[in-house]
PDB file of N, CA and C in Angstrom:
ATOM      1  N   GLY A 754      -9.291  -8.335  97.101  1.00 49.00           N
ATOM      2  CA  GLY A 754      -9.420  -8.092  95.692  1.00 49.00           C
ATOM      3  C   GLY A 754      -9.482  -9.404  94.938  1.00 49.00           C
ATOM      4  N   PHE A 755     -10.026  -9.359  93.753  1.00 51.00           N
ATOM      5  CA  PHE A 755     -10.066 -10.535  92.903  1.00 51.00           C
ATOM      6  C   PHE A 755     -10.192 -10.111  91.449  1.00 51.00           C
ATOM      7  N   ARG A 756      -9.803 -11.015  90.579  1.00 50.00           N
ATOM      8  CA  ARG A 756      -9.876 -10.748  89.148  1.00 50.00           C
ATOM      9  C   ARG A 756     -11.292 -11.028  88.681  1.00 50.00           C
ATOM     10  N   ASN A 757     -11.863 -10.086  87.961  1.00 60.00           N
ATOM     11  CA  ASN A 757     -13.225 -10.234  87.462  1.00 60.00           C
ATOM     12  C   ASN A 757     -13.235 -10.805  86.049  1.00 60.00           C
ATOM     13  N   GLY A 758     -12.219 -10.532  85.288  1.00 59.00           N
ATOM     14  CA  GLY A 758     -12.148 -11.044  83.923  1.00 59.00           C
ATOM     15  C   GLY A 758     -11.353 -10.100  83.055  1.00 59.00           C
ATOM     16  N   GLY A 759     -10.665 -10.647  82.052  1.00 61.00           N
ATOM     17  CA  GLY A 759      -9.862  -9.804  81.173  1.00 61.00           C
ATOM     18  C   GLY A 759      -8.852  -9.014  81.966  1.00 61.00           C
ATOM     19  N   ASP A 760      -8.853  -7.707  81.770  1.00 66.00           N
ATOM     20  CA  ASP A 760      -7.932  -6.854  82.520  1.00 66.00           C
ATOM     21  C   ASP A 760      -8.685  -6.094  83.614  1.00 66.00           C
ATOM     22  N   GLU A 761      -9.807  -6.654  84.050  1.00 68.00           N
ATOM     23  CA  GLU A 761     -10.597  -6.030  85.101  1.00 68.00           C
ATOM     24  C   GLU A 761     -10.409  -6.775  86.416  1.00 68.00           C
ATOM     25  N   PHE A 762     -10.400  -6.014  87.497  1.00 67.00           N
ATOM     26  CA  PHE A 762     -10.363  -6.639  88.806  1.00 67.00           C
ATOM     27  C   PHE A 762     -11.202  -5.812  89.761  1.00 67.00           C
ATOM     28  N   ALA A 763     -11.567  -6.424  90.867  1.00 69.00           N
ATOM     29  CA  ALA A 763     -12.413  -5.747  91.855  1.00 69.00           C
ATOM     30  C   ALA A 763     -11.690  -5.700  93.189  1.00 69.00           C
ATOM     31  N   LEU A 764     -11.839  -4.602  93.860  1.00 68.00           N
ATOM     32  CA  LEU A 764     -11.389  -4.460  95.237  1.00 68.00           C
ATOM     33  C   LEU A 764     -12.630  -4.204  96.077  1.00 68.00           C
ATOM     34  N   VAL A 765     -12.786  -4.961  97.126  1.00 67.00           N
ATOM     35  CA  VAL A 765     -13.946  -4.811  97.999  1.00 67.00           C
ATOM     36  C   VAL A 765     -13.444  -4.357  99.358  1.00 67.00           C
ATOM     37  N   THR A 766     -14.021  -3.274  99.862  1.00 66.00           N
ATOM     38  CA  THR A 766     -13.606  -2.759 101.163  1.00 66.00           C
ATOM     39  C   THR A 766     -14.824  -2.569 102.053  1.00 66.00           C
ATOM     40  N   ARG A 767     -14.572  -2.327 103.314  1.00 65.00           N
ATOM     41  CA  ARG A 767     -15.653  -2.101 104.270  1.00 65.00           C
ATOM     42  C   ARG A 767     -15.892  -0.625 104.544  1.00 65.00           C
ATOM     43  N   ASP A 768     -15.060   0.234 104.034  1.00 60.00           N
ATOM     44  CA  ASP A 768     -15.155   1.657 104.344  1.00 60.00           C
ATOM     45  C   ASP A 768     -16.440   2.251 103.788  1.00 60.00           C
ATOM     46  N   ASN A 769     -17.137   3.020 104.593  1.00 63.00           N
ATOM     47  CA  ASN A 769     -18.382   3.640 104.153  1.00 63.00           C
ATOM     48  C   ASN A 769     -18.184   5.013 103.533  1.00 63.00           C
ATOM     49  N   ASP A 770     -17.022   5.598 103.696  1.00 65.00           N
ATOM     50  CA  ASP A 770     -16.754   6.926 103.155  1.00 65.00           C
ATOM     51  C   ASP A 770     -16.225   6.783 101.731  1.00 65.00           C
ATOM     52  N   VAL A 771     -17.125   6.516 100.794  1.00 66.00           N
ATOM     53  CA  VAL A 771     -16.712   6.174  99.438  1.00 66.00           C
ATOM     54  C   VAL A 771     -15.966   7.319  98.753  1.00 66.00           C
ATOM     55  N   GLY A 772     -16.290   8.563  99.050  1.00 67.00           N
ATOM     56  CA  GLY A 772     -15.600   9.684  98.421  1.00 67.00           C
ATOM     57  C   GLY A 772     -14.135   9.743  98.791  1.00 67.00           C
ATOM     58  N   THR A 773     -13.850   9.707 100.076  1.00 70.00           N
ATOM     59  CA  THR A 773     -12.465   9.750 100.557  1.00 70.00           C
ATOM     60  C   THR A 773     -11.715   8.489 100.156  1.00 70.00           C
ATOM     61  N   LEU A 774     -12.346   7.352 100.349  1.00 70.00           N
ATOM     62  CA  LEU A 774     -11.701   6.084 100.033  1.00 70.00           C
ATOM     63  C   LEU A 774     -11.403   5.983  98.545  1.00 70.00           C
ATOM     64  N   SER A 775     -12.344   6.390  97.706  1.00 74.00           N
ATOM     65  CA  SER A 775     -12.141   6.228  96.270  1.00 74.00           C
ATOM     66  C   SER A 775     -10.986   7.079  95.767  1.00 74.00           C
ATOM     67  N   SER A 776     -10.855   8.285  96.272  1.00 77.00           N
ATOM     68  CA  SER A 776      -9.738   9.138  95.865  1.00 77.00           C
ATOM     69  C   SER A 776      -8.414   8.492  96.254  1.00 77.00           C
ATOM     70  N   LEU A 777      -8.329   8.003  97.464  1.00 81.00           N
ATOM     71  CA  LEU A 777      -7.117   7.327  97.945  1.00 81.00           C
ATOM     72  C   LEU A 777      -6.862   6.056  97.144  1.00 81.00           C
ATOM     73  N   LEU A 778      -7.909   5.306  96.887  1.00 80.00           N
ATOM     74  CA  LEU A 778      -7.782   4.054  96.158  1.00 80.00           C
ATOM     75  C   LEU A 778      -7.307   4.285  94.726  1.00 80.00           C
ATOM     76  N   VAL A 779      -7.895   5.256  94.042  1.00 82.00           N
ATOM     77  CA  VAL A 779      -7.494   5.566  92.667  1.00 82.00           C
ATOM     78  C   VAL A 779      -6.018   5.951  92.621  1.00 82.00           C
ATOM     79  N   ASP A 780      -5.594   6.836  93.511  1.00 84.00           N
ATOM     80  CA  ASP A 780      -4.190   7.263  93.530  1.00 84.00           C
ATOM     81  C   ASP A 780      -3.257   6.109  93.864  1.00 84.00           C
ATOM     82  N   THR A 781      -3.626   5.292  94.844  1.00 86.00           N
ATOM     83  CA  THR A 781      -2.772   4.179  95.265  1.00 86.00           C
ATOM     84  C   THR A 781      -2.624   3.145  94.158  1.00 86.00           C
ATOM     85  N   VAL A 782      -3.727   2.763  93.542  1.00 85.00           N
ATOM     86  CA  VAL A 782      -3.679   1.758  92.473  1.00 85.00           C
ATOM     87  C   VAL A 782      -2.921   2.302  91.264  1.00 85.00           C
ATOM     88  N   ARG A 783      -3.199   3.538  90.893  1.00 84.00           N
ATOM     89  CA  ARG A 783      -2.513   4.141  89.735  1.00 84.00           C
ATOM     90  C   ARG A 783      -1.003   4.200  89.987  1.00 84.00           C
ATOM     91  N   ASN A 784      -0.599   4.620  91.178  1.00 86.00           N
ATOM     92  CA  ASN A 784       0.833   4.688  91.498  1.00 86.00           C
ATOM     93  C   ASN A 784       1.472   3.305  91.522  1.00 86.00           C
ATOM     94  N   ALA A 785       0.758   2.312  92.040  1.00 87.00           N
ATOM     95  CA  ALA A 785       1.304   0.949  92.089  1.00 87.00           C
ATOM     96  C   ALA A 785       1.484   0.378  90.689  1.00 87.00           C
ATOM     97  N   VAL A 786       0.516   0.603  89.814  1.00 86.00           N
ATOM     98  CA  VAL A 786       0.623   0.115  88.439  1.00 86.00           C
ATOM     99  C   VAL A 786       1.805   0.771  87.738  1.00 86.00           C
ATOM    100  N   ASN A 787       1.956   2.061  87.883  1.00 84.00           N
ATOM    101  CA  ASN A 787       3.070   2.754  87.238  1.00 84.00           C
ATOM    102  C   ASN A 787       4.414   2.362  87.833  1.00 84.00           C
ATOM    103  N   ALA A 788       4.464   2.130  89.144  1.00 88.00           N
ATOM    104  CA  ALA A 788       5.717   1.692  89.767  1.00 88.00           C
ATOM    105  C   ALA A 788       6.129   0.325  89.214  1.00 88.00           C
ATOM    106  N   GLY A 789       5.167  -0.577  89.083  1.00 87.00           N
ATOM    107  CA  GLY A 789       5.457  -1.893  88.513  1.00 87.00           C
ATOM    108  C   GLY A 789       5.920  -1.795  87.074  1.00 87.00           C
ATOM    109  N   TYR A 790       5.276  -0.940  86.300  1.00 86.00           N
ATOM    110  CA  TYR A 790       5.662  -0.743  84.904  1.00 86.00           C
ATOM    111  C   TYR A 790       7.063  -0.149  84.816  1.00 86.00           C
ATOM    112  N   ASN A 791       7.354   0.844  85.653  1.00 85.00           N
ATOM    113  CA  ASN A 791       8.678   1.472  85.623  1.00 85.00           C
ATOM    114  C   ASN A 791       9.772   0.471  85.965  1.00 85.00           C
ATOM    115  N   THR A 792       9.508  -0.421  86.911  1.00 88.00           N
ATOM    116  CA  THR A 792      10.476  -1.463  87.254  1.00 88.00           C
ATOM    117  C   THR A 792      10.696  -2.389  86.062  1.00 88.00           C
ATOM    118  N   TRP A 793       9.599  -2.794  85.413  1.00 86.00           N
ATOM    119  CA  TRP A 793       9.696  -3.650  84.238  1.00 86.00           C
ATOM    120  C   TRP A 793      10.453  -2.941  83.116  1.00 86.00           C
ATOM    121  N   LEU A 794      10.149  -1.655  82.907  1.00 86.00           N
ATOM    122  CA  LEU A 794      10.778  -0.899  81.824  1.00 86.00           C
ATOM    123  C   LEU A 794      12.290  -0.806  82.020  1.00 86.00           C
ATOM    124  N   LYS A 795      12.733  -0.596  83.259  1.00 86.00           N
ATOM    125  CA  LYS A 795      14.176  -0.524  83.524  1.00 86.00           C
ATOM    126  C   LYS A 795      14.873  -1.827  83.156  1.00 86.00           C
ATOM    127  N   LYS A 796      14.207  -2.945  83.397  1.00 88.00           N
ATOM    128  CA  LYS A 796      14.797  -4.248  83.102  1.00 88.00           C
ATOM    129  C   LYS A 796      14.764  -4.587  81.615  1.00 88.00           C
ATOM    130  N   ASN A 797      13.832  -3.996  80.879  1.00 85.00           N
ATOM    131  CA  ASN A 797      13.609  -4.392  79.488  1.00 85.00           C
ATOM    132  C   ASN A 797      13.785  -3.261  78.479  1.00 85.00           C
ATOM    133  N   LYS A 798      14.317  -2.124  78.907  1.00 79.00           N
ATOM    134  CA  LYS A 798      14.371  -0.943  78.037  1.00 79.00           C
ATOM    135  C   LYS A 798      15.162  -1.155  76.753  1.00 79.00           C
ATOM    136  N   ASP A 799      16.143  -2.032  76.767  1.00 83.00           N
ATOM    137  CA  ASP A 799      16.956  -2.259  75.574  1.00 83.00           C
ATOM    138  C   ASP A 799      16.212  -3.034  74.488  1.00 83.00           C
ATOM    139  N   GLN A 800      15.064  -3.608  74.814  1.00 84.00           N
ATOM    140  CA  GLN A 800      14.306  -4.407  73.861  1.00 84.00           C
ATOM    141  C   GLN A 800      13.320  -3.573  73.038  1.00 84.00           C
ATOM    142  N   TYR A 801      13.147  -2.296  73.394  1.00 79.00           N
ATOM    143  CA  TYR A 801      12.136  -1.471  72.744  1.00 79.00           C
ATOM    144  C   TYR A 801      12.730  -0.155  72.278  1.00 79.00           C
ATOM    145  N   VAL A 802      12.291   0.316  71.120  1.00 79.00           N
ATOM    146  CA  VAL A 802      12.802   1.565  70.565  1.00 79.00           C
ATOM    147  C   VAL A 802      12.176   2.758  71.283  1.00 79.00           C
ATOM    148  N   ASN A 803      10.862   2.817  71.336  1.00 81.00           N
ATOM    149  CA  ASN A 803      10.153   3.927  71.981  1.00 81.00           C
ATOM    150  C   ASN A 803       9.049   3.398  72.898  1.00 81.00           C
ATOM    151  N   PRO A 804       9.416   2.834  74.036  1.00 78.00           N
ATOM    152  CA  PRO A 804       8.368   2.292  74.917  1.00 78.00           C
ATOM    153  C   PRO A 804       7.551   3.411  75.552  1.00 78.00           C
ATOM    154  N   PRO A 805       6.298   3.138  75.878  1.00 77.00           N
ATOM    155  CA  PRO A 805       5.492   4.141  76.587  1.00 77.00           C
ATOM    156  C   PRO A 805       6.165   4.541  77.895  1.00 77.00           C
ATOM    157  N   GLN A 806       6.031   5.788  78.274  1.00 75.00           N
ATOM    158  CA  GLN A 806       6.675   6.272  79.491  1.00 75.00           C
ATOM    159  C   GLN A 806       5.829   6.069  80.742  1.00 75.00           C
ATOM    160  N   GLY A 807       4.660   5.547  80.580  1.00 76.00           N
ATOM    161  CA  GLY A 807       3.805   5.269  81.723  1.00 76.00           C
ATOM    162  C   GLY A 807       2.555   4.546  81.270  1.00 76.00           C
ATOM    163  N   ILE A 808       1.792   4.089  82.210  1.00 79.00           N
ATOM    164  CA  ILE A 808       0.550   3.388  81.920  1.00 79.00           C
ATOM    165  C   ILE A 808      -0.586   4.162  82.564  1.00 79.00           C
ATOM    166  N   GLY A 809      -1.626   4.403  81.814  1.00 80.00           N
ATOM    167  CA  GLY A 809      -2.813   5.039  82.363  1.00 80.00           C
ATOM    168  C   GLY A 809      -3.861   3.989  82.667  1.00 80.00           C
ATOM    169  N   ILE A 810      -4.570   4.175  83.757  1.00 84.00           N
ATOM    170  CA  ILE A 810      -5.648   3.250  84.095  1.00 84.00           C
ATOM    171  C   ILE A 810      -6.903   4.044  84.407  1.00 84.00           C
ATOM    172  N   SER A 811      -8.020   3.430  84.127  1.00 84.00           N
ATOM    173  CA  SER A 811      -9.313   4.014  84.450  1.00 84.00           C
ATOM    174  C   SER A 811      -9.982   3.121  85.486  1.00 84.00           C
ATOM    175  N   ILE A 812     -10.625   3.732  86.456  1.00 84.00           N
ATOM    176  CA  ILE A 812     -11.209   2.986  87.568  1.00 84.00           C
ATOM    177  C   ILE A 812     -12.664   3.403  87.756  1.00 84.00           C
ATOM    178  N   GLY A 813     -13.536   2.407  87.831  1.00 83.00           N
ATOM    179  CA  GLY A 813     -14.946   2.646  88.121  1.00 83.00           C
ATOM    180  C   GLY A 813     -15.269   2.141  89.513  1.00 83.00           C
ATOM    181  N   ILE A 814     -15.990   2.930  90.266  1.00 82.00           N
ATOM    182  CA  ILE A 814     -16.287   2.606  91.664  1.00 82.00           C
ATOM    183  C   ILE A 814     -17.798   2.607  91.865  1.00 82.00           C
ATOM    184  N   ALA A 815     -18.301   1.560  92.499  1.00 79.00           N
ATOM    185  CA  ALA A 815     -19.714   1.492  92.851  1.00 79.00           C
ATOM    186  C   ALA A 815     -19.830   1.009  94.289  1.00 79.00           C
ATOM    187  N   LYS A 816     -20.472   1.779  95.100  1.00 74.00           N
ATOM    188  CA  LYS A 816     -20.700   1.399  96.489  1.00 74.00           C
ATOM    189  C   LYS A 816     -21.939   0.525  96.556  1.00 74.00           C
ATOM    190  N   TYR A 817     -21.825  -0.579  97.250  1.00 68.00           N
ATOM    191  CA  TYR A 817     -22.958  -1.492  97.367  1.00 68.00           C
ATOM    192  C   TYR A 817     -23.864  -1.021  98.493  1.00 68.00           C
ATOM    193  N   LEU A 818     -25.027  -0.593  98.112  1.00 62.00           N
ATOM    194  CA  LEU A 818     -26.023  -0.154  99.091  1.00 62.00           C
ATOM    195  C   LEU A 818     -27.353  -0.828  98.779  1.00 62.00           C
ATOM    196  N   TYR A 819     -27.987  -1.340  99.807  1.00 55.00           N
ATOM    197  CA  TYR A 819     -29.283  -1.971  99.589  1.00 55.00           C
ATOM    198  C   TYR A 819     -30.302  -0.979  99.039  1.00 55.00           C
ATOM    199  N   ASP A 820     -30.209   0.278  99.470  1.00 55.00           N
ATOM    200  CA  ASP A 820     -31.197   1.246  99.009  1.00 55.00           C
ATOM    201  C   ASP A 820     -31.008   1.634  97.540  1.00 55.00           C
ATOM    202  N   PHE A 821     -29.891   1.220  96.902  1.00 58.00           N
ATOM    203  CA  PHE A 821     -29.759   1.432  95.462  1.00 58.00           C
ATOM    204  C   PHE A 821     -30.516   0.352  94.697  1.00 58.00           C
ATOM    205  N   GLY A 822     -30.957  -0.676  95.392  1.00 62.00           N
ATOM    206  CA  GLY A 822     -31.781  -1.690  94.766  1.00 62.00           C
ATOM    207  C   GLY A 822     -31.030  -2.813  94.072  1.00 62.00           C
ATOM    208  N   PHE A 823     -29.758  -3.001  94.357  1.00 64.00           N
ATOM    209  CA  PHE A 823     -29.017  -4.121  93.759  1.00 64.00           C
ATOM    210  C   PHE A 823     -29.608  -5.432  94.267  1.00 64.00           C
ATOM    211  N   LYS A 824     -29.889  -6.323  93.345  1.00 69.00           N
ATOM    212  CA  LYS A 824     -30.381  -7.640  93.733  1.00 69.00           C
ATOM    213  C   LYS A 824     -29.311  -8.708  93.543  1.00 69.00           C
ATOM    214  N   THR A 825     -28.360  -8.431  92.660  1.00 79.00           N
ATOM    215  CA  THR A 825     -27.315  -9.417  92.363  1.00 79.00           C
ATOM    216  C   THR A 825     -25.961  -8.715  92.279  1.00 79.00           C
ATOM    217  N   LYS A 826     -24.917  -9.511  92.375  1.00 77.00           N
ATOM    218  CA  LYS A 826     -23.574  -8.942  92.212  1.00 77.00           C
ATOM    219  C   LYS A 826     -23.369  -8.461  90.781  1.00 77.00           C
ATOM    220  N   GLU A 827     -24.059  -9.079  89.835  1.00 82.00           N
ATOM    221  CA  GLU A 827     -23.951  -8.649  88.446  1.00 82.00           C
ATOM    222  C   GLU A 827     -24.452  -7.225  88.264  1.00 82.00           C
ATOM    223  N   GLU A 828     -25.544  -6.869  88.949  1.00 81.00           N
ATOM    224  CA  GLU A 828     -26.053  -5.495  88.890  1.00 81.00           C
ATOM    225  C   GLU A 828     -25.051  -4.521  89.505  1.00 81.00           C
ATOM    226  N   TRP A 829     -24.438  -4.926  90.586  1.00 80.00           N
ATOM    227  CA  TRP A 829     -23.431  -4.105  91.257  1.00 80.00           C
ATOM    228  C   TRP A 829     -22.225  -3.904  90.329  1.00 80.00           C
ATOM    229  N   PHE A 830     -21.764  -4.992  89.715  1.00 82.00           N
ATOM    230  CA  PHE A 830     -20.629  -4.894  88.796  1.00 82.00           C
ATOM    231  C   PHE A 830     -20.969  -4.044  87.582  1.00 82.00           C
ATOM    232  N   GLN A 831     -22.211  -4.115  87.109  1.00 84.00           N
ATOM    233  CA  GLN A 831     -22.613  -3.294  85.971  1.00 84.00           C
ATOM    234  C   GLN A 831     -22.516  -1.814  86.318  1.00 84.00           C
ATOM    235  N   CYS A 832     -22.854  -1.452  87.541  1.00 83.00           N
ATOM    236  CA  CYS A 832     -22.750  -0.054  87.972  1.00 83.00           C
ATOM    237  C   CYS A 832     -21.287   0.378  88.026  1.00 83.00           C
ATOM    238  N   ALA A 833     -20.415  -0.505  88.506  1.00 83.00           N
ATOM    239  CA  ALA A 833     -18.980  -0.198  88.503  1.00 83.00           C
ATOM    240  C   ALA A 833     -18.471  -0.076  87.074  1.00 83.00           C
ATOM    241  N   ASP A 834     -18.971  -0.912  86.179  1.00 86.00           N
ATOM    242  CA  ASP A 834     -18.591  -0.849  84.774  1.00 86.00           C
ATOM    243  C   ASP A 834     -19.047   0.474  84.150  1.00 86.00           C
ATOM    244  N   ASN A 835     -20.239   0.924  84.485  1.00 87.00           N
ATOM    245  CA  ASN A 835     -20.726   2.225  84.005  1.00 87.00           C
ATOM    246  C   ASN A 835     -19.801   3.342  84.476  1.00 87.00           C
ATOM    247  N   ALA A 836     -19.376   3.270  85.734  1.00 86.00           N
ATOM    248  CA  ALA A 836     -18.449   4.273  86.268  1.00 86.00           C
ATOM    249  C   ALA A 836     -17.099   4.192  85.559  1.00 86.00           C
ATOM    250  N   LEU A 837     -16.654   2.978  85.247  1.00 86.00           N
ATOM    251  CA  LEU A 837     -15.392   2.788  84.525  1.00 86.00           C
ATOM    252  C   LEU A 837     -15.439   3.492  83.166  1.00 86.00           C
ATOM    253  N   TYR A 838     -16.523   3.297  82.428  1.00 87.00           N
ATOM    254  CA  TYR A 838     -16.618   3.941  81.118  1.00 87.00           C
ATOM    255  C   TYR A 838     -16.772   5.452  81.238  1.00 87.00           C
ATOM    256  N   ALA A 839     -17.376   5.918  82.318  1.00 88.00           N
ATOM    257  CA  ALA A 839     -17.431   7.369  82.562  1.00 88.00           C
ATOM    258  C   ALA A 839     -16.016   7.902  82.781  1.00 88.00           C
ATOM    259  N   ALA A 840     -15.180   7.141  83.497  1.00 86.00           N
ATOM    260  CA  ALA A 840     -13.786   7.546  83.717  1.00 86.00           C
ATOM    261  C   ALA A 840     -13.022   7.565  82.391  1.00 86.00           C
ATOM    262  N   LYS A 841     -13.218   6.546  81.561  1.00 86.00           N
ATOM    263  CA  LYS A 841     -12.545   6.514  80.260  1.00 86.00           C
ATOM    264  C   LYS A 841     -12.979   7.693  79.395  1.00 86.00           C
ATOM    265  N   ASN A 842     -14.259   7.990  79.417  1.00 90.00           N
ATOM    266  CA  ASN A 842     -14.773   9.109  78.626  1.00 90.00           C
ATOM    267  C   ASN A 842     -14.312  10.461  79.153  1.00 90.00           C
ATOM    268  N   ALA A 843     -13.916  10.517  80.413  1.00 89.00           N
ATOM    269  CA  ALA A 843     -13.445  11.767  81.021  1.00 89.00           C
ATOM    270  C   ALA A 843     -11.971  12.028  80.697  1.00 89.00           C
ATOM    271  N   GLY A 844     -11.338  11.146  79.963  1.00 83.00           N
ATOM    272  CA  GLY A 844      -9.958  11.372  79.580  1.00 83.00           C
ATOM    273  C   GLY A 844      -9.006  10.307  80.057  1.00 83.00           C
ATOM    274  N   ARG A 845      -9.498   9.282  80.661  1.00 73.00           N
ATOM    275  CA  ARG A 845      -8.692   8.146  81.133  1.00 73.00           C
ATOM    276  C   ARG A 845      -7.756   8.530  82.270  1.00 73.00           C
ATOM    277  N   ASN A 846      -7.096   7.515  82.803  1.00 80.00           N
ATOM    278  CA  ASN A 846      -6.172   7.669  83.924  1.00 80.00           C
ATOM    279  C   ASN A 846      -6.818   8.412  85.094  1.00 80.00           C
ATOM    280  N   THR A 847      -8.053   8.060  85.360  1.00 82.00           N
ATOM    281  CA  THR A 847      -8.801   8.684  86.443  1.00 82.00           C
ATOM    282  C   THR A 847      -9.812   7.685  86.985  1.00 82.00           C
ATOM    283  N   GLY A 848     -10.568   8.091  87.949  1.00 83.00           N
ATOM    284  CA  GLY A 848     -11.607   7.249  88.517  1.00 83.00           C
ATOM    285  C   GLY A 848     -12.917   7.993  88.604  1.00 83.00           C
ATOM    286  N   ARG A 849     -13.999   7.255  88.553  1.00 84.00           N
ATOM    287  CA  ARG A 849     -15.327   7.843  88.702  1.00 84.00           C
ATOM    288  C   ARG A 849     -16.146   6.957  89.632  1.00 84.00           C
ATOM    289  N   ILE A 850     -17.008   7.599  90.401  1.00 80.00           N
ATOM    290  CA  ILE A 850     -17.906   6.894  91.306  1.00 80.00           C
ATOM    291  C   ILE A 850     -19.282   6.843  90.662  1.00 80.00           C
ATOM    292  N   TRP A 851     -19.858   5.662  90.610  1.00 78.00           N
ATOM    293  CA  TRP A 851     -21.218   5.523  90.096  1.00 78.00           C
ATOM    294  C   TRP A 851     -22.189   6.037  91.147  1.00 78.00           C
ATOM    295  N   ASN A 852     -23.178   6.781  90.688  1.00 67.00           N
ATOM    296  CA  ASN A 852     -24.265   7.129  91.586  1.00 67.00           C
ATOM    297  C   ASN A 852     -25.577   6.812  90.902  1.00 67.00           C
ATOM    298  N   ASN A 853     -26.606   6.731  91.657  1.00 61.00           N
ATOM    299  CA  ASN A 853     -27.888   6.247  91.173  1.00 61.00           C
ATOM    300  C   ASN A 853     -28.748   7.349  90.587  1.00 61.00           C
ATOM    301  N   LYS A 854     -28.141   8.333  89.947  1.00 54.00           N
ATOM    302  CA  LYS A 854     -28.911   9.463  89.405  1.00 54.00           C
ATOM    303  C   LYS A 854     -28.835   9.488  87.905  1.00 54.00           C
TER     304      LYS A 854
END
């Protein structure tokens, strides 16, 4: 994984089963983010009157396939970004897979 910019990061895997992997990945990342937040909240709860009870994240997934016609990593990232905004538009705290349709 690496940081792409701002609050965005990328995870690159070798798994070809994007449907199964993406579901597992979305759940794992979402649970890890909330676990980290809950740990922080326990340590800092006295500093806030009404802190949020959890953090929602949206995840966009794009599988890199030559037959999708990606020529650059920027095109690949743009497809993941499109999937990210589809996830946000679907109600947030979820993930969406970009497809070429």
